Coordinates of C-alpha atoms and ligand atoms in Angstrom, one line a residue:
M352 CA 116.5 117.2 126.5
E353 CA 112.8 115.9 125.5
K354 CA 112.3 112.8 127.7
I355 CA 109.2 110.5 128.1
I356 CA 108.6 109.9 131.8
V357 CA 106.7 106.8 132.7
R358 CA 106.0 105.4 135.9
G359 CA 104.7 101.4 135.7
G360 CA 101.8 99.6 137.5
Q361 CA 98.6 101.1 135.6
R362 CA 96.5 99.1 133.9
L363 CA 95.5 100.2 130.0
K364 CA 91.8 100.5 129.7
G365 CA 89.5 102.1 127.0
T366 CA 89.8 103.3 123.3
V367 CA 92.8 104.3 121.2
K368 CA 92.9 105.3 117.5
V369 CA 95.3 104.8 115.0
E370 CA 96.9 106.9 112.3
G371 CA 97.2 106.7 108.6
A372 CA 100.3 104.2 108.0
K373 CA 103.5 105.9 107.9
N374 CA 105.0 103.4 105.5
A375 CA 102.1 103.8 103.5
V376 CA 102.1 107.4 103.1
L377 CA 105.8 108.0 102.4
P378 CA 105.9 105.8 98.7
V379 CA 102.6 107.5 97.9
I380 CA 103.8 111.3 98.3
A381 CA 106.9 110.1 96.9
A382 CA 104.4 108.7 93.9
T383 CA 102.4 112.1 93.6
L384 CA 105.8 113.3 91.6
L385 CA 104.2 111.0 88.7
A386 CA 101.5 113.3 87.7
S387 CA 102.2 115.8 85.3
K388 CA 98.3 116.7 85.3
G389 CA 96.2 117.7 88.4
K390 CA 96.9 117.6 92.0
C391 CA 96.6 114.9 94.1
E392 CA 95.1 114.7 97.7
I393 CA 96.3 112.3 100.1
L394 CA 93.9 111.8 103.1
D395 CA 94.4 109.9 106.5
V396 CA 98.2 111.4 106.7
P397 CA 99.8 111.0 110.2
E398 CA 101.5 114.3 111.6
L399 CA 105.0 112.5 111.6
S400 CA 108.4 114.2 111.3
D401 CA 109.2 111.9 108.7
V402 CA 106.1 113.1 106.5
Y403 CA 107.3 117.0 107.0
T404 CA 110.9 115.7 105.7
I405 CA 109.8 113.8 102.0
N406 CA 107.1 117.3 101.9
E407 CA 110.8 119.4 102.3
V408 CA 112.2 117.1 99.2
L409 CA 109.1 117.5 97.3
R410 CA 109.3 121.2 97.6
Y411 CA 113.1 121.0 96.9
L412 CA 112.1 119.0 93.7
N413 CA 109.9 121.9 92.8
A414 CA 106.5 120.5 93.7
D415 CA 103.8 122.5 95.9
V416 CA 102.9 120.6 98.6
E417 CA 100.1 122.1 101.4
F418 CA 99.8 120.0 104.4
E419 CA 96.6 120.7 106.9
N420 CA 94.4 118.6 109.0
N421 CA 95.9 115.4 108.3
R422 CA 95.5 116.6 104.3
I423 CA 98.1 116.8 101.8
I424 CA 97.5 118.4 98.2
V425 CA 100.3 118.0 96.0
D426 CA 100.8 120.0 92.9
A427 CA 103.8 118.8 90.6
T428 CA 102.9 119.6 87.4
R429 CA 105.8 121.8 86.9
E430 CA 108.9 121.0 85.5
L431 CA 110.4 118.9 88.4
H432 CA 113.9 119.2 89.5
T433 CA 116.4 116.1 89.6
E434 CA 118.2 116.0 92.8
A435 CA 117.6 115.0 96.3
P436 CA 120.4 116.1 98.3
F437 CA 122.2 114.5 101.5
E438 CA 120.6 116.8 104.2
Y439 CA 117.4 114.8 103.5
V440 CA 118.2 111.8 102.5
R441 CA 120.5 111.5 106.0
K442 CA 117.3 112.5 108.0
M443 CA 115.3 110.0 106.4
R444 CA 116.4 107.1 103.9
A445 CA 113.0 106.9 102.7
S446 CA 113.8 109.9 100.3
V447 CA 115.1 107.6 97.8
L448 CA 111.6 106.7 97.2
V449 CA 111.5 109.7 95.1
M450 CA 114.4 107.9 92.3
G451 CA 111.6 105.8 90.8
S452 CA 109.5 108.6 89.8
L453 CA 112.0 111.5 89.1
L454 CA 113.6 108.9 86.4
A455 CA 110.2 108.0 85.0
R456 CA 108.9 111.4 84.8
N457 CA 112.6 113.2 84.0
G458 CA 114.2 110.6 82.7
K459 CA 117.3 111.4 85.2
A460 CA 117.7 111.4 89.1
Q461 CA 120.3 112.5 91.4
I462 CA 120.0 110.9 94.9
A463 CA 122.3 111.2 97.9
L464 CA 123.8 107.6 98.6
P465 CA 121.5 106.8 102.0
G466 CA 124.3 105.2 103.8
G467 CA 123.6 102.6 106.7
C468 CA 121.5 103.2 109.8
A469 CA 120.9 102.1 113.4
I470 CA 119.3 98.8 112.2
G471 CA 121.9 98.0 109.4
S472 CA 124.0 98.3 106.5
R473 CA 120.7 98.6 104.4
P474 CA 122.0 99.1 100.6
I475 CA 119.6 99.9 97.7
D476 CA 121.7 97.4 95.3
Q477 CA 117.9 96.1 94.2
H478 CA 116.2 99.6 93.3
L479 CA 119.7 99.9 91.4
K480 CA 119.2 96.9 89.5
G481 CA 115.6 97.2 88.4
F482 CA 116.5 100.8 86.9
E483 CA 119.0 99.3 84.7
A484 CA 117.2 96.3 83.6
M485 CA 114.7 98.9 82.8
G486 CA 117.7 100.9 80.4
A487 CA 119.1 103.3 82.8
K488 CA 122.6 104.0 82.9
V489 CA 123.3 104.0 86.6
K490 CA 126.4 105.9 88.4
V491 CA 127.5 106.0 91.9
G492 CA 130.1 108.3 93.2
N493 CA 130.9 111.3 95.3
G494 CA 128.2 110.2 97.5
Y495 CA 125.8 110.1 95.2
I496 CA 123.9 107.8 92.8
D497 CA 123.3 109.2 89.3
A498 CA 120.7 107.6 87.1
E499 CA 119.7 108.5 83.4
V500 CA 118.2 107.1 80.4
D501 CA 117.9 107.7 77.1
G502 CA 114.1 108.7 76.3
R503 CA 111.8 106.6 78.1
L504 CA 112.3 103.7 80.4
Q505 CA 111.6 100.5 78.8
G506 CA 109.6 97.6 80.7
A507 CA 111.6 94.7 81.8
K508 CA 111.7 91.6 83.3
I509 CA 113.1 91.9 86.9
Y510 CA 113.5 89.1 89.6
L511 CA 114.3 90.6 93.5
D512 CA 116.9 88.6 95.2
F513 CA 114.8 89.6 98.2
P514 CA 111.4 90.8 98.6
S515 CA 112.6 94.1 99.7
V516 CA 109.6 96.5 100.6
G517 CA 111.7 99.5 99.0
A518 CA 113.0 98.4 95.7
T519 CA 109.4 96.7 94.9
E520 CA 107.8 100.3 95.6
N521 CA 110.8 102.3 93.9
I522 CA 111.1 100.1 90.3
M523 CA 106.6 99.8 90.4
M524 CA 106.6 103.4 89.9
A525 CA 109.1 103.9 87.6
A526 CA 107.7 101.0 85.4
T527 CA 104.4 103.1 85.4
L528 CA 105.6 105.4 83.0
A529 CA 108.1 102.8 81.2
E530 CA 107.4 102.0 77.3
G531 CA 106.1 98.7 77.5
T532 CA 105.3 96.2 80.3
T533 CA 107.0 95.6 83.3
I534 CA 107.0 92.1 85.0
M535 CA 108.8 92.3 88.7
E536 CA 109.2 88.8 90.3
N537 CA 109.6 88.0 94.3
V538 CA 108.4 91.3 95.2
A539 CA 107.1 92.2 98.4
K540 CA 103.5 91.6 99.7
E541 CA 103.0 94.1 102.4
P542 CA 99.5 95.8 102.7
E543 CA 101.6 99.3 102.2
I544 CA 102.8 97.9 98.7
V545 CA 98.9 97.2 97.9
D546 CA 98.0 100.6 99.0
L547 CA 100.5 102.2 96.6
A548 CA 99.2 100.1 93.8
N549 CA 95.8 101.0 94.4
F550 CA 96.9 105.2 94.3
L551 CA 98.9 104.6 90.9
N552 CA 96.2 102.6 89.6
S553 CA 93.7 105.9 90.9
M554 CA 96.3 108.4 88.5
G555 CA 95.8 106.2 85.9
A556 CA 98.8 103.3 86.2
K557 CA 98.1 99.8 85.2
V558 CA 99.4 97.8 88.2
R559 CA 98.4 94.4 88.7
G560 CA 99.2 91.5 91.3
A561 CA 99.7 93.8 94.2
G562 CA 99.9 91.8 97.2
T563 CA 100.8 88.4 95.4
G564 CA 104.6 87.3 94.9
T565 CA 104.5 89.1 91.1
L566 CA 104.0 92.5 89.7
R567 CA 102.5 93.1 86.0
I568 CA 102.9 97.0 84.9
E569 CA 101.8 98.0 81.8
G570 CA 103.6 101.7 81.2
V571 CA 101.1 104.3 80.3
S572 CA 102.3 108.0 78.6
E573 CA 101.4 110.0 81.7
L574 CA 99.7 110.0 84.9
H575 CA 97.1 112.6 86.5
G576 CA 96.4 113.5 90.2
C577 CA 93.7 112.1 92.2
Q578 CA 92.1 111.7 95.6
H579 CA 93.2 108.8 98.1
N580 CA 93.0 107.7 101.7
I581 CA 95.9 105.9 103.1
I582 CA 95.4 102.9 104.9
P583 CA 95.8 102.6 109.1
D584 CA 98.8 102.0 110.5
R585 CA 99.4 98.1 111.2
I586 CA 102.7 98.8 113.4
E587 CA 101.2 101.7 115.6
A588 CA 97.6 99.4 116.0
G589 CA 100.5 96.5 117.1
T590 CA 102.4 98.7 119.3
F591 CA 98.9 99.7 121.1
M592 CA 98.0 95.9 121.1
V593 CA 101.1 94.9 123.0
A594 CA 100.6 98.0 125.1
A595 CA 97.1 96.4 126.4
A596 CA 98.5 92.8 126.7
I597 CA 101.7 93.8 128.6
T598 CA 99.6 96.1 131.5
G599 CA 96.4 93.0 131.4
G600 CA 94.5 95.6 130.2
D601 CA 91.4 95.9 128.0
V602 CA 91.7 98.1 125.0
I603 CA 90.0 98.7 121.9
V604 CA 92.4 100.0 119.1
E605 CA 90.2 101.8 116.4
G606 CA 91.0 101.7 112.7
A607 CA 93.2 98.4 113.5
V608 CA 92.6 95.9 110.3
P609 CA 93.0 91.9 111.5
E610 CA 94.1 90.8 108.3
H611 CA 96.8 93.3 108.4
S612 CA 98.3 91.9 111.6
S613 CA 97.5 88.3 111.2
S614 CA 101.2 86.9 112.4
L615 CA 101.3 89.2 115.1
I616 CA 97.8 88.5 116.3
A617 CA 98.3 84.8 116.4
K618 CA 101.6 85.1 118.1
M619 CA 100.0 87.1 120.7
E620 CA 97.4 84.2 120.8
E621 CA 99.9 81.9 121.6
M622 CA 101.2 83.7 124.5
G623 CA 97.7 83.8 125.9
V624 CA 96.2 87.2 124.5
K625 CA 92.4 87.3 123.7
F626 CA 91.3 89.2 120.5
E627 CA 87.8 90.6 119.8
E628 CA 86.6 91.6 116.4
V629 CA 84.6 94.8 116.8
E630 CA 83.3 97.3 114.8
N631 CA 85.6 99.6 113.2
G632 CA 88.5 97.8 115.2
L633 CA 89.9 94.8 117.7
R634 CA 89.5 94.5 121.4
V635 CA 92.8 93.2 123.0
I636 CA 92.1 91.9 126.5
G637 CA 95.6 91.0 128.4
P638 CA 95.7 87.8 130.4
E639 CA 97.2 87.6 134.2
K640 CA 100.0 85.5 133.0
L641 CA 101.7 85.6 129.3
K642 CA 103.5 82.3 128.1
S643 CA 106.8 82.4 126.5
I644 CA 106.8 81.9 122.6
D645 CA 109.8 82.0 119.6
I646 CA 109.4 84.5 117.0
K647 CA 111.5 84.9 113.4
T648 CA 111.1 87.9 111.6
M649 CA 110.3 87.6 107.8
P650 CA 108.7 89.8 104.9
H651 CA 105.1 90.0 105.1
P652 CA 102.9 87.8 105.6
G653 CA 105.5 86.9 108.2
F654 CA 105.9 88.4 111.3
P655 CA 107.1 92.0 110.9
T656 CA 110.6 93.5 112.0
D657 CA 109.1 96.8 112.7
M658 CA 107.4 94.7 115.7
Q659 CA 110.3 92.8 117.2
S660 CA 111.3 95.3 119.7
Q661 CA 107.8 95.6 120.7
M662 CA 107.4 92.1 121.2
M663 CA 110.6 91.7 123.0
S664 CA 108.9 93.8 126.0
L665 CA 106.0 91.8 126.0
L666 CA 108.3 88.4 126.3
L667 CA 110.2 89.8 129.1
A668 CA 107.2 89.8 131.0
A669 CA 106.1 86.4 129.9
E670 CA 106.8 83.2 132.1
G671 CA 109.8 81.1 130.7
T672 CA 112.2 81.2 127.8
S673 CA 111.8 82.9 124.6
M674 CA 113.7 83.1 121.5
I675 CA 113.5 85.7 118.7
T676 CA 115.4 85.4 115.7
E677 CA 115.7 88.7 113.1
T678 CA 116.0 87.8 109.5
V679 CA 115.2 90.9 107.9
F680 CA 118.1 93.2 109.4
E681 CA 121.5 92.7 110.0
N682 CA 121.7 95.0 113.5
R683 CA 118.3 95.4 114.8
F684 CA 119.0 94.1 118.8
M685 CA 120.5 97.6 119.9
H686 CA 117.6 98.4 122.2
V687 CA 118.7 94.8 124.0
E688 CA 121.1 97.0 126.2
E689 CA 118.6 99.2 126.8
F690 CA 116.1 96.5 128.1
R691 CA 119.5 95.1 129.8
R692 CA 119.5 98.4 132.1
M693 CA 116.1 98.0 132.9
N694 CA 116.9 94.7 134.7
G695 CA 115.7 92.5 131.3
D696 CA 117.1 88.8 131.3
I697 CA 118.0 89.2 127.7
K698 CA 121.6 87.5 125.5
I699 CA 122.1 87.8 122.3
E700 CA 123.2 84.8 120.3
G701 CA 124.1 85.8 116.5
R702 CA 120.9 86.9 114.5
S703 CA 118.7 85.4 117.9
V704 CA 118.3 86.3 121.5
V705 CA 117.1 84.3 124.3
I706 CA 114.7 86.5 126.7
N707 CA 114.1 84.8 130.4
G708 CA 111.1 85.9 131.9
P709 CA 109.3 87.2 133.6
S710 CA 111.8 90.2 134.4
K711 CA 111.2 91.9 137.2
L712 CA 111.6 95.0 135.6
Q713 CA 113.2 98.4 136.9
G714 CA 112.7 102.1 136.1
A715 CA 115.6 103.2 134.4
E716 CA 117.4 106.1 131.9
V717 CA 117.1 104.6 128.4
A718 CA 117.8 105.7 124.8
A719 CA 115.9 104.8 122.1
T720 CA 118.0 103.6 119.5
D721 CA 115.3 103.7 116.5
L722 CA 112.2 104.9 116.2
R723 CA 110.2 101.0 117.3
A724 CA 112.8 100.8 120.4
A725 CA 111.5 104.2 121.4
A726 CA 108.0 102.7 121.6
A727 CA 109.0 99.2 123.0
L728 CA 110.9 100.9 125.7
T729 CA 108.0 102.7 126.4
L730 CA 106.1 99.9 126.8
A731 CA 108.3 98.3 129.2
G732 CA 108.2 101.4 131.3
L733 CA 104.2 100.6 131.7
I734 CA 105.0 97.7 134.1
A735 CA 108.5 98.4 135.2
D736 CA 108.9 99.4 139.2
G737 CA 109.2 102.9 139.5
Y738 CA 110.0 105.7 136.9
T739 CA 111.6 104.8 133.2
R740 CA 112.9 107.8 131.4
V741 CA 113.2 107.6 127.8
T742 CA 115.7 109.6 125.7
E743 CA 116.2 110.3 122.3
L744 CA 112.6 111.1 121.1
K745 CA 113.3 112.3 117.8
H746 CA 112.9 108.6 116.5
L747 CA 109.7 108.2 118.3
D748 CA 108.6 111.1 116.5
R749 CA 109.3 109.5 113.2
G750 CA 106.8 107.1 113.5
Y751 CA 104.3 107.6 116.2
V752 CA 101.5 110.5 116.7
N753 CA 101.0 111.9 120.1
F754 CA 101.8 108.4 121.9
H755 CA 102.2 109.1 125.2
N756 CA 98.8 111.5 125.1
K757 CA 97.4 108.2 123.4
L758 CA 98.7 105.6 126.1
A759 CA 97.6 108.6 128.9
A760 CA 94.0 108.7 127.5
L761 CA 94.0 104.9 128.3
G762 CA 95.0 105.7 132.1
A763 CA 99.0 105.0 131.7
D764 CA 101.0 107.2 134.1
I765 CA 103.5 109.1 131.2
E766 CA 104.2 112.6 130.7
R767 CA 106.8 113.7 128.2
I768 CA 109.0 116.7 129.4
S769 CA 111.0 119.3 127.2
S770 CA 113.1 121.0 130.5
M771 CA 115.5 120.3 133.5
E772 CA 112.7 122.1 135.4
Q773 CA 110.0 120.0 134.6
E774 CA 111.9 116.8 135.5
Q775 CA 113.4 118.4 138.7
T776 CA 109.8 118.9 140.0
I777 CA 108.9 115.2 138.8
I778 CA 112.1 113.8 140.9
L779 CA 110.9 116.3 143.9
E780 CA 107.6 114.2 143.5
Q781 CA 109.4 110.9 143.4
I782 CA 111.4 111.9 146.5
K783 CA 108.3 112.8 148.6
E784 CA 106.4 109.4 147.7
A785 CA 109.4 107.3 148.8
Ligands
UD1_1386 C1 109.7 103.1 104.9 C2 109.5 102.1 105.1 O1 108.5 101.3 104.6 N1 110.3 101.2 105.5 C3 110.0 99.9 105.8 C4 110.6 98.9 104.7 O2 112.1 99.3 104.6 P1 112.8 99.3 103.3 O3 112.2 99.4 102.3 O4 114.4 99.7 103.4 O5 113.1 97.9 103.6 P2 113.5 96.3 102.4 O6 112.6 95.4 102.5 O7 114.2 97.2 101.4 O8 115.0 95.8 103.3 C5 114.8 94.2 103.7 C6 116.1 94.3 103.9 O9 117.1 93.8 102.5 C7 117.9 94.0 102.2 N2 118.2 95.3 101.0 C8 117.1 95.8 100.6 C9 116.8 96.7 99.4 C10 118.1 96.4 98.4 O10 118.3 97.0 97.4 N3 119.2 95.7 99.2 C11 118.8 95.0 100.4 O11 119.9 94.5 100.5 C12 118.2 95.8 103.2 O12 119.6 95.8 103.7 C13 117.1 94.7 104.4 O13 117.9 93.9 105.3 O14 110.6 97.6 105.0 C14 111.3 97.1 106.3 C15 110.6 95.7 106.3 O15 109.6 95.4 106.5 C16 110.5 98.0 107.2 O16 111.3 97.5 108.4 C17 110.6 99.6 107.1 O17 109.8 100.0 108.3
PEP1387 C1 112.7 100.9 110.2 C2 111.8 101.3 110.0 O1 111.3 102.7 108.9 P1 112.2 103.1 108.4 O2 112.6 102.4 107.1 O3 111.7 104.3 107.6 O4 113.6 103.7 108.7 C3 110.2 101.4 111.0 O5 109.4 102.2 110.0 O6 110.5 100.8 112.0

């Protein structure tokens, strides 16, 4: 079983470069299915397992996909198939994002029901409500969602009950080829929504209002290929900001876009972390003592749920009592038990956790419960006494490229092992040291 083994105590220093954003590239790849003419070229693509999975979904749907050197070329000009089966959707929920494109291109889509996951039940009712408003007939049965429209989708007025990122993206993609204008209200405002809208517009779509609460999409009759650079990953950037802060380090996070991380930066500044804008990124300087704060996760521009577990690591190191309230996902505290195994003083109270810091963290074997938890437990390991072993790295690989190597380059004492033999060598070293 693969593990990350990290020994705490090193102050991080140096420069780390962030990759293209996972949550931007997945919808952009799904949107390439809309191009019935020409190829799409996507640059700054991170080499993540999720990217390989969505590429497989596209190939299954009869598109050609080449992926090399952080560049993807998609040719989706042939007639497309209409089904995304469970074997892909189970691996990665974002596979449902092909539904809007398929409905718009083919008038038909069959997608396996995604089901729940480690962070909550994650229904897709808002996606389906949007497709129905545009004239699709949606049936759910035998583990599949079947959506079909007679002729073209029709522009509609759609109000989302919650600013869901996935529903905003899926409906926006479908609306680009609809007849007439679609107005979407209470939509998500994440930077990844803006990136997708920019990509669609480069393909010939007419999407206005991305980044605000209302989107206006004038349908066009066809879309073509184009070239697009993916925005930097604000969650990976934020994870390295926390790595710098938790170790009292001094790190330049190259590619970090301050406006994409303003809530995170504001909360870390409240804790005493210093930020300096530098060319191409942000310098992050950790203080000697971190102050406790309260956090509530919210849709953008509120505090991102995808940084909640990493901030939990940081708050474990802060002086005093902090509270984190999770409002986006109903079950995103699975990592709390793992932090407790490291001697973290955390209590769950409904949708909040109370953290009494600073905890004297101890190395332990801990299991990642989702991709951000994998990163967060590794961050805690950077300051824990002794060795921390993080398992279930398949989660980490969904969202981070070369995480351990990037931390090692900043001075962390960390390695990733893939065999019992390697682990035994490390245990022998530990025994010798003790
Ligand atoms: C690939 C991708 O971009 N993933 C991100 C995306 O996930 P995702 O797009 O799945 O997240 P949503 O914004 O849709 O979900 C937020 C909340 O809305 C609920 N909901 C959503 C849709 C729906 O039809 N009905 C409904 O009830 C969900 O169960 C959840 O509680 O945004 C999340 C919120 O910022 C991030 O944590 C994920 O990293
Ligand atoms: C929850 C996340 O992603 P996904 O929606 O792909 O599960 C995440 O990136 O933290």
